[in-house]
Coordinates of C-alpha atoms in Angstrom, one line a residue:
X30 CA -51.8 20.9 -21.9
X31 CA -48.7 22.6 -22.6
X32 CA -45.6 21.8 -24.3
X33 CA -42.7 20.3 -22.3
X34 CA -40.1 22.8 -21.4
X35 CA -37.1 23.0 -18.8
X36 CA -34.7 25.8 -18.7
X37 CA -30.6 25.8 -18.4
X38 CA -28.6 28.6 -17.0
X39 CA -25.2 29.2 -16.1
X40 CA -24.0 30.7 -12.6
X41 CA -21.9 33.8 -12.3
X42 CA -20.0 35.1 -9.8
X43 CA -17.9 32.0 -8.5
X44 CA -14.6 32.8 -7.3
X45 CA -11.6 30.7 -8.2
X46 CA -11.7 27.6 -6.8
X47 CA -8.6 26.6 -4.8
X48 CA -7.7 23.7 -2.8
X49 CA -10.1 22.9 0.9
X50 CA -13.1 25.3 -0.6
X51 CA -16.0 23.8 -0.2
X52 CA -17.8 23.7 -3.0
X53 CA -21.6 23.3 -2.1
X54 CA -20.8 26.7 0.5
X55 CA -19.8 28.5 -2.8
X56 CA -23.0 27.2 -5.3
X57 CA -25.0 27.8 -2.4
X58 CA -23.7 31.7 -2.5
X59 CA -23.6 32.3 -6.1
X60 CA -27.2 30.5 -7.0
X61 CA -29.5 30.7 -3.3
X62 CA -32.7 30.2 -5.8
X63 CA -32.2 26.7 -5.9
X64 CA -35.2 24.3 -5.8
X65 CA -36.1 21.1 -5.0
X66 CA -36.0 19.3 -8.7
X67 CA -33.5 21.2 -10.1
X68 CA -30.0 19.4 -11.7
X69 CA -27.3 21.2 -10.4
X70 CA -24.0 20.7 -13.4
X71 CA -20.8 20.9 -12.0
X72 CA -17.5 21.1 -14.2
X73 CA -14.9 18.5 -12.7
X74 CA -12.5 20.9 -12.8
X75 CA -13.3 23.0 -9.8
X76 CA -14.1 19.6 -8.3
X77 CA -10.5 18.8 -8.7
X78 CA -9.0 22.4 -7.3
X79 CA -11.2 21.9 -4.5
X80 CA -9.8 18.4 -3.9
X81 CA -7.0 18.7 -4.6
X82 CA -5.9 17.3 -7.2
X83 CA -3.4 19.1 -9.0
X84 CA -0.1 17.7 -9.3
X85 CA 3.4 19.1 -9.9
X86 CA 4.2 17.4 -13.4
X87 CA 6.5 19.0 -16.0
X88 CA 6.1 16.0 -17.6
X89 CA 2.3 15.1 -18.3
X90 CA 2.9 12.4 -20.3
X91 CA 4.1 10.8 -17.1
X92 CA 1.2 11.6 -14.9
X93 CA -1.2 9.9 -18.1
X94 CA 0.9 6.8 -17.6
X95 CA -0.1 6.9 -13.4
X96 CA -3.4 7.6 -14.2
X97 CA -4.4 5.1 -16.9
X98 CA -5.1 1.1 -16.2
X99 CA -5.3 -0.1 -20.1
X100 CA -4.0 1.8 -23.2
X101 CA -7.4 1.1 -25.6
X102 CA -5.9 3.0 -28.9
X103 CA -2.6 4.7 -29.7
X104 CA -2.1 7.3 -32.6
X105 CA 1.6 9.3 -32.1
X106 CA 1.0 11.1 -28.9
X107 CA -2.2 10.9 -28.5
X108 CA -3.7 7.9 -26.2
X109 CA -7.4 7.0 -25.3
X110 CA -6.9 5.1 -22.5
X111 CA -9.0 3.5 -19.1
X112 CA -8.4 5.9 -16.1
X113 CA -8.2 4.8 -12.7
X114 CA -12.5 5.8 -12.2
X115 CA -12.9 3.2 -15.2
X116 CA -13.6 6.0 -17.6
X117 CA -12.3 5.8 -21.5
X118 CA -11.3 8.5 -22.9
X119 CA -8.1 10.8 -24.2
X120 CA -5.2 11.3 -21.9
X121 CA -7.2 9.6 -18.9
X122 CA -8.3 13.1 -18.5
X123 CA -5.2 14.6 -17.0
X124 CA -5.7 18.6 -18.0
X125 CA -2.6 20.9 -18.1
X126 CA -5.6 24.0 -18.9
X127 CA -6.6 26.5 -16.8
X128 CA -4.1 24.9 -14.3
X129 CA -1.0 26.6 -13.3
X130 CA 2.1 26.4 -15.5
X131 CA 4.2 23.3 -14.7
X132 CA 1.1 21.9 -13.5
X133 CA -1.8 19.3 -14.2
X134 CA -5.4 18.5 -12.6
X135 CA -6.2 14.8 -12.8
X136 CA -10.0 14.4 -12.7
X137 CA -11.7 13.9 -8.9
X138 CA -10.3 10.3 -7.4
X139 CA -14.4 9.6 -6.9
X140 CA -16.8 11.3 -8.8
X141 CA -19.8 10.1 -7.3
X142 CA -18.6 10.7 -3.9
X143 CA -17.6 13.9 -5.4
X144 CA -21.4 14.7 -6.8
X145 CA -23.0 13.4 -3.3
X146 CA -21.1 15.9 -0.8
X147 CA -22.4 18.7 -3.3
X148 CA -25.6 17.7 -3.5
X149 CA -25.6 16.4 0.6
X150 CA -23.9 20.2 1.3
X151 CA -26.6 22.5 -1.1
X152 CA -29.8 20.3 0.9
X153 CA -27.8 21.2 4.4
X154 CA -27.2 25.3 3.3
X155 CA -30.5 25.9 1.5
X156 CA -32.6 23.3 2.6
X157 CA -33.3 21.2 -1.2
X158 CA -33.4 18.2 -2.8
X159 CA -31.7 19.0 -6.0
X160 CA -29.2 16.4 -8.4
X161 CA -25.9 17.1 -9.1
X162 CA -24.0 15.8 -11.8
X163 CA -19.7 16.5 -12.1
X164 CA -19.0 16.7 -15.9
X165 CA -16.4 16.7 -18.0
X166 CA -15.2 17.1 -21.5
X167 CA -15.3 13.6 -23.8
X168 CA -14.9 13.1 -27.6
X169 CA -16.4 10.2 -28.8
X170 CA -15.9 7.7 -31.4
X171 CA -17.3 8.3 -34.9
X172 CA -18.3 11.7 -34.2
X173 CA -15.9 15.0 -34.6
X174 CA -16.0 17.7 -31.7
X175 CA -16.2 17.8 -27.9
X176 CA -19.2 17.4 -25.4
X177 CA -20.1 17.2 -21.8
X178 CA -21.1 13.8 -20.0
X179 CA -21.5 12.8 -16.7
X180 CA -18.5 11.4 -14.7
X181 CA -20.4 11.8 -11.3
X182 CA -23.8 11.9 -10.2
X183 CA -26.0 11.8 -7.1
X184 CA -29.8 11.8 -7.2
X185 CA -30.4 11.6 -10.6
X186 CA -31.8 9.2 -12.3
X187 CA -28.2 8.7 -14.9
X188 CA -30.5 6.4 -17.4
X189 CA -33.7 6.1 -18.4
X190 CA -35.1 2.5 -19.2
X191 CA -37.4 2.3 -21.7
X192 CA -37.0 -1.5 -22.7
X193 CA -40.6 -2.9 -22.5
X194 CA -42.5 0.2 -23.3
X195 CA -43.9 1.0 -26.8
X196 CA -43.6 4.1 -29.1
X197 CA -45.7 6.0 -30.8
X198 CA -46.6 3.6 -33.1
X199 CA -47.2 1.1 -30.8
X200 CA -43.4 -1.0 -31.3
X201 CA -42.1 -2.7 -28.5
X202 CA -39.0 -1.2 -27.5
X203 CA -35.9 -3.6 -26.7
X204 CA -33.0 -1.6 -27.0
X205 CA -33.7 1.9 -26.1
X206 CA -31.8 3.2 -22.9
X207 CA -31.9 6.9 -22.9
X208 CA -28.3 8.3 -21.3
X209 CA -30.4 10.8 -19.5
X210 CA -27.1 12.7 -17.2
X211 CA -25.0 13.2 -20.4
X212 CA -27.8 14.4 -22.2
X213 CA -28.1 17.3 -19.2
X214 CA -24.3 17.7 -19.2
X215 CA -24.3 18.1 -22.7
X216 CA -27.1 20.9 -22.3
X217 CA -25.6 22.6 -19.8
X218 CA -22.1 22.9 -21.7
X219 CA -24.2 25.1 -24.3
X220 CA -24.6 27.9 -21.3
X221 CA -21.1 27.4 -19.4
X222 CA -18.6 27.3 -22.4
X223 CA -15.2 25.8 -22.9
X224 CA -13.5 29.4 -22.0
X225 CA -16.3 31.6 -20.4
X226 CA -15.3 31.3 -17.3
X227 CA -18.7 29.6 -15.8
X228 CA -18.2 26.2 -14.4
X229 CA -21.7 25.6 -13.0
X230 CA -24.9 25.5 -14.7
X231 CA -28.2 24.6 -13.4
X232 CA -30.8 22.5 -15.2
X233 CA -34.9 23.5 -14.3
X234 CA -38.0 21.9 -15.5
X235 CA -36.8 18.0 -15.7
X236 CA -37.8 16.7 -12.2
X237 CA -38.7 13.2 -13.0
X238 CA -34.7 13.1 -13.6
X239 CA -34.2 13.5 -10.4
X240 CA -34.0 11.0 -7.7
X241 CA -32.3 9.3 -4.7
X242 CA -32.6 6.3 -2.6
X243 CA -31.8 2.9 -4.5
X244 CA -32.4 5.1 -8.3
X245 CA -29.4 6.5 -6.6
X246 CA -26.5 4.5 -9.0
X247 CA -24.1 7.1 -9.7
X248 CA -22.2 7.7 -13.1
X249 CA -20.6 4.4 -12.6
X250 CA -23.4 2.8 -13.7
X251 CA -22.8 4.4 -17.2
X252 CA -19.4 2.8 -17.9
X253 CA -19.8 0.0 -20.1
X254 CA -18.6 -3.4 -19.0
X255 CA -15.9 -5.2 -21.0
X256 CA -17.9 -8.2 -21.6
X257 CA -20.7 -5.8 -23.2
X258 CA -17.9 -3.8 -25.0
X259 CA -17.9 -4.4 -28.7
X260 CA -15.0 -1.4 -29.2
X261 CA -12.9 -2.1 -26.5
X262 CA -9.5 -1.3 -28.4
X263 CA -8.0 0.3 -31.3
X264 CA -6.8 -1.5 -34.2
X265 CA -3.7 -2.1 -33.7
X266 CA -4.3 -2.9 -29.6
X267 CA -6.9 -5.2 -30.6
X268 CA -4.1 -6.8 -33.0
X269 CA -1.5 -7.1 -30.4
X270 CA -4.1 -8.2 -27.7
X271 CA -5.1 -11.3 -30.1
X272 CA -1.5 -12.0 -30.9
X273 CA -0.1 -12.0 -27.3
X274 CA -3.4 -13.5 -25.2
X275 CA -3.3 -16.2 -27.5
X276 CA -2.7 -19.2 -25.4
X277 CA -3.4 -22.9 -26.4
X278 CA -6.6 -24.1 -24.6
X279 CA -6.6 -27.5 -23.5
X280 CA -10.2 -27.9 -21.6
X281 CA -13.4 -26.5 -24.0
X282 CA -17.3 -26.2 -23.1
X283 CA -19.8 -27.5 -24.7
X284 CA -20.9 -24.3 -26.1
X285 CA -21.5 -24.7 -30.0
X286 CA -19.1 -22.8 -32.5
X287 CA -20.3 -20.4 -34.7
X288 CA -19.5 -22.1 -38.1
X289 CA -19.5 -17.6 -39.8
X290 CA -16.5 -17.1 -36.9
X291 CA -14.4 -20.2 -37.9
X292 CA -14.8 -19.0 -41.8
X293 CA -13.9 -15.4 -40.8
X294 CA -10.9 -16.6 -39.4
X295 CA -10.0 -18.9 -42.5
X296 CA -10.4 -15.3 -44.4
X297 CA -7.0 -14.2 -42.4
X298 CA -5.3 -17.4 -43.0
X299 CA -5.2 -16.8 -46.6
X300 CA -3.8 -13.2 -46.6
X301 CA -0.6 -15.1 -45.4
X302 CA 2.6 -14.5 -47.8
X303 CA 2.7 -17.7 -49.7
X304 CA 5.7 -18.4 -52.7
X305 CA 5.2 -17.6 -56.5
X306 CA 1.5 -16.2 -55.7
X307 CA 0.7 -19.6 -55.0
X308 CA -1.8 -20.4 -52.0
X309 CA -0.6 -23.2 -50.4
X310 CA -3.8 -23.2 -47.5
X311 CA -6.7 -25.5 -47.0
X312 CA -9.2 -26.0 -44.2
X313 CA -10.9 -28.9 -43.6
X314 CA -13.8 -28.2 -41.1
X315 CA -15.1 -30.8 -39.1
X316 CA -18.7 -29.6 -37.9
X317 CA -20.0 -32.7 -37.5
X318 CA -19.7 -34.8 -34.3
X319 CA -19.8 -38.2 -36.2
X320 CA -16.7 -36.8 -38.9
X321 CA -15.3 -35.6 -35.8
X322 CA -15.2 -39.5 -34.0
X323 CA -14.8 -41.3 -37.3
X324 CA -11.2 -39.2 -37.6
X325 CA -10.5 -39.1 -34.2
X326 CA -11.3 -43.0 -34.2
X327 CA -9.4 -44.2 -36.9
X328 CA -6.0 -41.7 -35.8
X329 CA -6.5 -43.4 -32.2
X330 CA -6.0 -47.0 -34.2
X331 CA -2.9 -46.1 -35.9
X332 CA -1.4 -44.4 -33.3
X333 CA -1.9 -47.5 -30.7
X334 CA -0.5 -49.4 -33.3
X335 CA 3.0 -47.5 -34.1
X336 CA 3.6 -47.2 -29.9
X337 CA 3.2 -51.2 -29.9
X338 CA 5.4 -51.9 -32.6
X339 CA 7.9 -49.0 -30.7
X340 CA 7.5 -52.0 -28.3
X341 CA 5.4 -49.7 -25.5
X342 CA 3.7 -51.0 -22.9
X343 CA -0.1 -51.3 -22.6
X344 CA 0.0 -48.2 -19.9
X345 CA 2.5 -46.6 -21.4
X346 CA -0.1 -46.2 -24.3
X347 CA -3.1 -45.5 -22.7
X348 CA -1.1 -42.9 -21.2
X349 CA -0.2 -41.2 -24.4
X350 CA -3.4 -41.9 -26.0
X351 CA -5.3 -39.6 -23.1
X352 CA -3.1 -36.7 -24.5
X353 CA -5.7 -36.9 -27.4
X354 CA -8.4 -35.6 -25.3
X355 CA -8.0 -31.8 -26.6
X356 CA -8.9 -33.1 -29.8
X357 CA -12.1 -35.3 -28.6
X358 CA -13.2 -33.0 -26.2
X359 CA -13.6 -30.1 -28.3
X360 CA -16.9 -29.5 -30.3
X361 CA -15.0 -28.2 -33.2
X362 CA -11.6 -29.3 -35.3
X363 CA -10.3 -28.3 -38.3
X364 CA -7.6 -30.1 -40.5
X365 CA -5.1 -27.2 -42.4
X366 CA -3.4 -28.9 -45.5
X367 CA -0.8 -28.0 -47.4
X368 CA -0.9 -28.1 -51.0
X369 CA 1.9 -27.4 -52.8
X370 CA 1.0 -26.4 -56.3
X371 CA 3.2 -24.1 -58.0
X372 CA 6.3 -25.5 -56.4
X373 CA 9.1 -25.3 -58.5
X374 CA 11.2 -28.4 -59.0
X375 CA 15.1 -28.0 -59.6
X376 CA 16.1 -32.0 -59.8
X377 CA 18.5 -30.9 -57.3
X378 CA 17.9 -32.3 -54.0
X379 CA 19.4 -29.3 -52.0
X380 CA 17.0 -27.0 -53.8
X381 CA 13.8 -29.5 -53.9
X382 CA 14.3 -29.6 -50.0
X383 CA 14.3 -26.0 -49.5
X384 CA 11.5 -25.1 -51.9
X385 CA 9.5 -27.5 -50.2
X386 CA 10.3 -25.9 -46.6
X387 CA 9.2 -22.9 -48.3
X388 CA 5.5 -23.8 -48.7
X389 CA 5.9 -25.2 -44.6
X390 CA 6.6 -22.2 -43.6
X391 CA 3.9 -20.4 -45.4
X392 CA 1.3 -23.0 -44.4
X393 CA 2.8 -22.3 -40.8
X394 CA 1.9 -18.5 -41.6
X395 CA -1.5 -19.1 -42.8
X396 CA -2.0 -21.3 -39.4
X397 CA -0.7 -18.9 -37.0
X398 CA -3.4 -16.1 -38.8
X399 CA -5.6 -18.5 -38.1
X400 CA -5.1 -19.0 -34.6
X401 CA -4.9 -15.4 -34.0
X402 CA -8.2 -14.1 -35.8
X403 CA -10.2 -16.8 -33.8
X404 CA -8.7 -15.3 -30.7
X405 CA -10.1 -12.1 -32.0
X406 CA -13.4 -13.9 -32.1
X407 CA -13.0 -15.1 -28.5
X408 CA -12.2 -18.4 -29.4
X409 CA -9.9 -20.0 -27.6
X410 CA -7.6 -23.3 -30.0
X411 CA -5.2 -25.9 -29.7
X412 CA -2.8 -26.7 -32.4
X413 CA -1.8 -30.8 -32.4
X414 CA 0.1 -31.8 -35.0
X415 CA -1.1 -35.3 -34.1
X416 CA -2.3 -35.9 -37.8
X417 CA 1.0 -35.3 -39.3
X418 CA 1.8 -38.7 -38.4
X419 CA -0.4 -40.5 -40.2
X420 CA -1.5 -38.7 -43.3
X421 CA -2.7 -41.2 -45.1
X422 CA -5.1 -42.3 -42.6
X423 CA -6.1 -38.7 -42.4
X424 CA -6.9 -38.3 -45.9
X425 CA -8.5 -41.9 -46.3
X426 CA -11.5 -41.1 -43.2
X427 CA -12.1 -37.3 -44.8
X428 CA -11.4 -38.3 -48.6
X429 CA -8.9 -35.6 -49.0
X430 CA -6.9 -35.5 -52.3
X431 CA -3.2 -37.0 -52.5
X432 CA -1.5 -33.7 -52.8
X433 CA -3.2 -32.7 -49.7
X434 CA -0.9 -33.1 -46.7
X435 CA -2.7 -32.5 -43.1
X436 CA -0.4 -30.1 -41.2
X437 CA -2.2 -31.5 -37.6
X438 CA -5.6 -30.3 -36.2
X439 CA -6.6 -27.0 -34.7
X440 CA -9.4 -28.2 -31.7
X441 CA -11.5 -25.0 -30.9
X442 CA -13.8 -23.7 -29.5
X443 CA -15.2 -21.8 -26.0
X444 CA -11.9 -22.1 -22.9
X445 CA -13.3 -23.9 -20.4
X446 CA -11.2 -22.3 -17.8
X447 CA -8.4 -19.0 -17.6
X448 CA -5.4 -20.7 -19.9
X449 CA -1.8 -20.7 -17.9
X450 CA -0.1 -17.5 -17.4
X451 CA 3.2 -17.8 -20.2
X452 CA 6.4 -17.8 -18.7
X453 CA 8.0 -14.6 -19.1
X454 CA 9.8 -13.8 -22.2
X455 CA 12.9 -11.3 -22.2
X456 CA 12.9 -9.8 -25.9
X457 CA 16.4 -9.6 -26.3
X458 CA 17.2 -13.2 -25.6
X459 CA 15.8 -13.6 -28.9
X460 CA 17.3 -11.0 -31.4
X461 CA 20.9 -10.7 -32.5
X462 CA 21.7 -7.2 -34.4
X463 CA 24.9 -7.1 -36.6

């Protein structure tokens, strides 16, 4: 039995491409061996000249904006960004190369669509069943230097499933989905070249890779969804995403929380800037439904009784009391305390007063971390400062020390619906310059 081989080669002779040419016509002209089987790998930007799709832009930074749907990571200039096809990658792939001056080509509006009239055009000029995949130029994350995947295909089998099979040792294999249309792209950029002039290559030997009919899923099916996307944006995007979705969550699932998230997000609480290298932070975490209802309980008690001796009426109570429900419907809470050690006292009152506010507002730092690193865990919160109002009670149910004050209660946990939209917010109405 012989070794497993396939062969790549590039196509010469294509003409420049230019907009209306048909594409398949041209292949068909430069490369009439064709046979059924072979993968046919089509740079996207001929795809695009013979589309179309080059657009007047002295400005290409302006024709990235058009082109992109989400910014995922920003460094100066340079933006990897989610194009309009769903595809992540730098600039959303708008090219000023081998383009006219004063010029761009943005990448084909469909790629698959793009890959199917190729492949439907080659079958109706030289009778085959071939695949065609329209690549184009990616770098990827981690890894230094350029390659070819698939943006496009049509009758070829773009992934390879081997979850359920064995290898060679006889290991099940769970994870293993083989990328098989970049790994072809990426073997037929070795015989086109970034600069040689050769913008189709064909692919021989590999016919299980092709395919039509319902294996028929297009490059599409390669784009990873965003609940499946672990690196969906840079640093700092993921930072400002976390700070501005934050919204308070008032209706939680039953879902349990992960007890490692909660403490990863108390890890960010305590890099908040706190007075005289003091840290002012504690968390009490309430994992426990019964410390949870023993709190919740004896809080309920003491705030019935301050709204009858405000001289409320019954329903006017029971009223107020439902607003509680955040807190008791949530399956997880957690108490922040401040603790004031290393405050400095002046025996001034002026100077007590602010020194205390001090160690508030760092303990309102250490909250709002918090808050926002749980976000970045995909926890949704509440903040109720419910517990403020009776402290002592507080520290009585969860034998907290005197010096302890509870700063209210964070409720988290999974949102059980989409939070409300927050009103818009004009900047400037909140900064004076002098």
């Amino acid at each position: 039995m012989s070794a497993p081989a396939y062969r790549v080669w590039a196509v010469p002779g294509l003409p420049e491409v230019k907009a209306g040419d048909d594409l398949a016509k041209l292949i068909a002209t430069a490369e009439p061996g064709l046979v059924d089987g072979d993968v046919v790998l089509v740079t996207s930007k001929i795809v695009s000249k013979a589309e179309g799709r080059i657009l007047d832009a002295a400005d290409r930074e302006a024709a990235i904006d058009a082109e992109t749907v989400r910014v995922v990571a920003r460094r100066g200039t340079l933006r990897i960004v989610e194009n309009r096809q769903g595809l992540v990658m730098a600039a959303a792939g708008v090219d000023a190369s081998n383009t006219p001056e004063g010029t761009v080509l943005l990448l084909p509006e469909d790629p698959d669509a793009s890959a199917r009239a190729i492949r439907t055009g080659l079958r109706d000029a030289l009778g085959v069943d071939v695949g065609v995949l329209v690549t184009d130029t990616f770098g990827r994350p981690w890894r230094t230097g350029l390659t070819d995947v698939a943006i496009g295909a049509a009758g070829v089998r773009v992934l390879d499933d081997l979850r359920g099979g064995t290898d060679a040792y006889g290991n099940p294999l769970s994870a293993t989905v083989v990328a098989t249309a970049d790994e072809l792209a990426a073997a037929g950029d070795l015989v086109k070249g970034k600069a040689a002039g050769l913008p189709v290559a064909v692919v021989r030997g590999l016919p299980h890779a092709v395919g039509g009919g319902e294996d028929d899923t297009g490059a599409r099916a390669m784009v990873r969804g965003a609940a499946d996307d672990m690196f969906r944006l840079g640093t700092s995007e993921a930072v400002r995403e976390a700070v501005t979705g934050r919204r308070t969550v008032r209706s939680f699932t039953d879902d349990p929380v992960d007890p490692g998230a909660v403490r990863r997000a108390v890890a960010a609480a305590v890099t908040a800037p706190a007075p005289h290298h003091t840290t002012p932070w504690r968390f009490v975490l309430l994992e426990s439904p019964k410390a949870r209802t023993e709190l919740l309980d004896a809080m309920r008690e003491k705030w019935i009784a301050d709204l009858r001796a405000d001289g409320k009426s019954e329903e006017s109570i029971a009223k107020r009391v439902r607003r509680g429900d955040v807190l008791r419907n949530a399956p997880y809470l957690v108490v922040p305390c401040l603790v004031t050690d290393g405050a400095h006292t002046y025996g001034d009152a002026r100077r007590d007063a602010a020194e205390r506010e001090m160690f508030v507002v760092a303990t309102g730092a250490g909250i709002q971390n918090f808050l926002v690193a749980l976000a970045g865990e995909r926890l949704g919160s509440a903040w109720i400062s419910s517990t403020m109002f009776c402290r002592d009670v507080v520290r009585g149910v969860l034998g907290l020390p005197e010096n302890w004050d509870p700063m209210g209660a964070v409720a988290v946990g999974r949102a059980a619906e989409e939070p409300r939209e927050r009103p818009p917010r004009e900047v400037a109405d909140f900064i004076e310059v002098r």
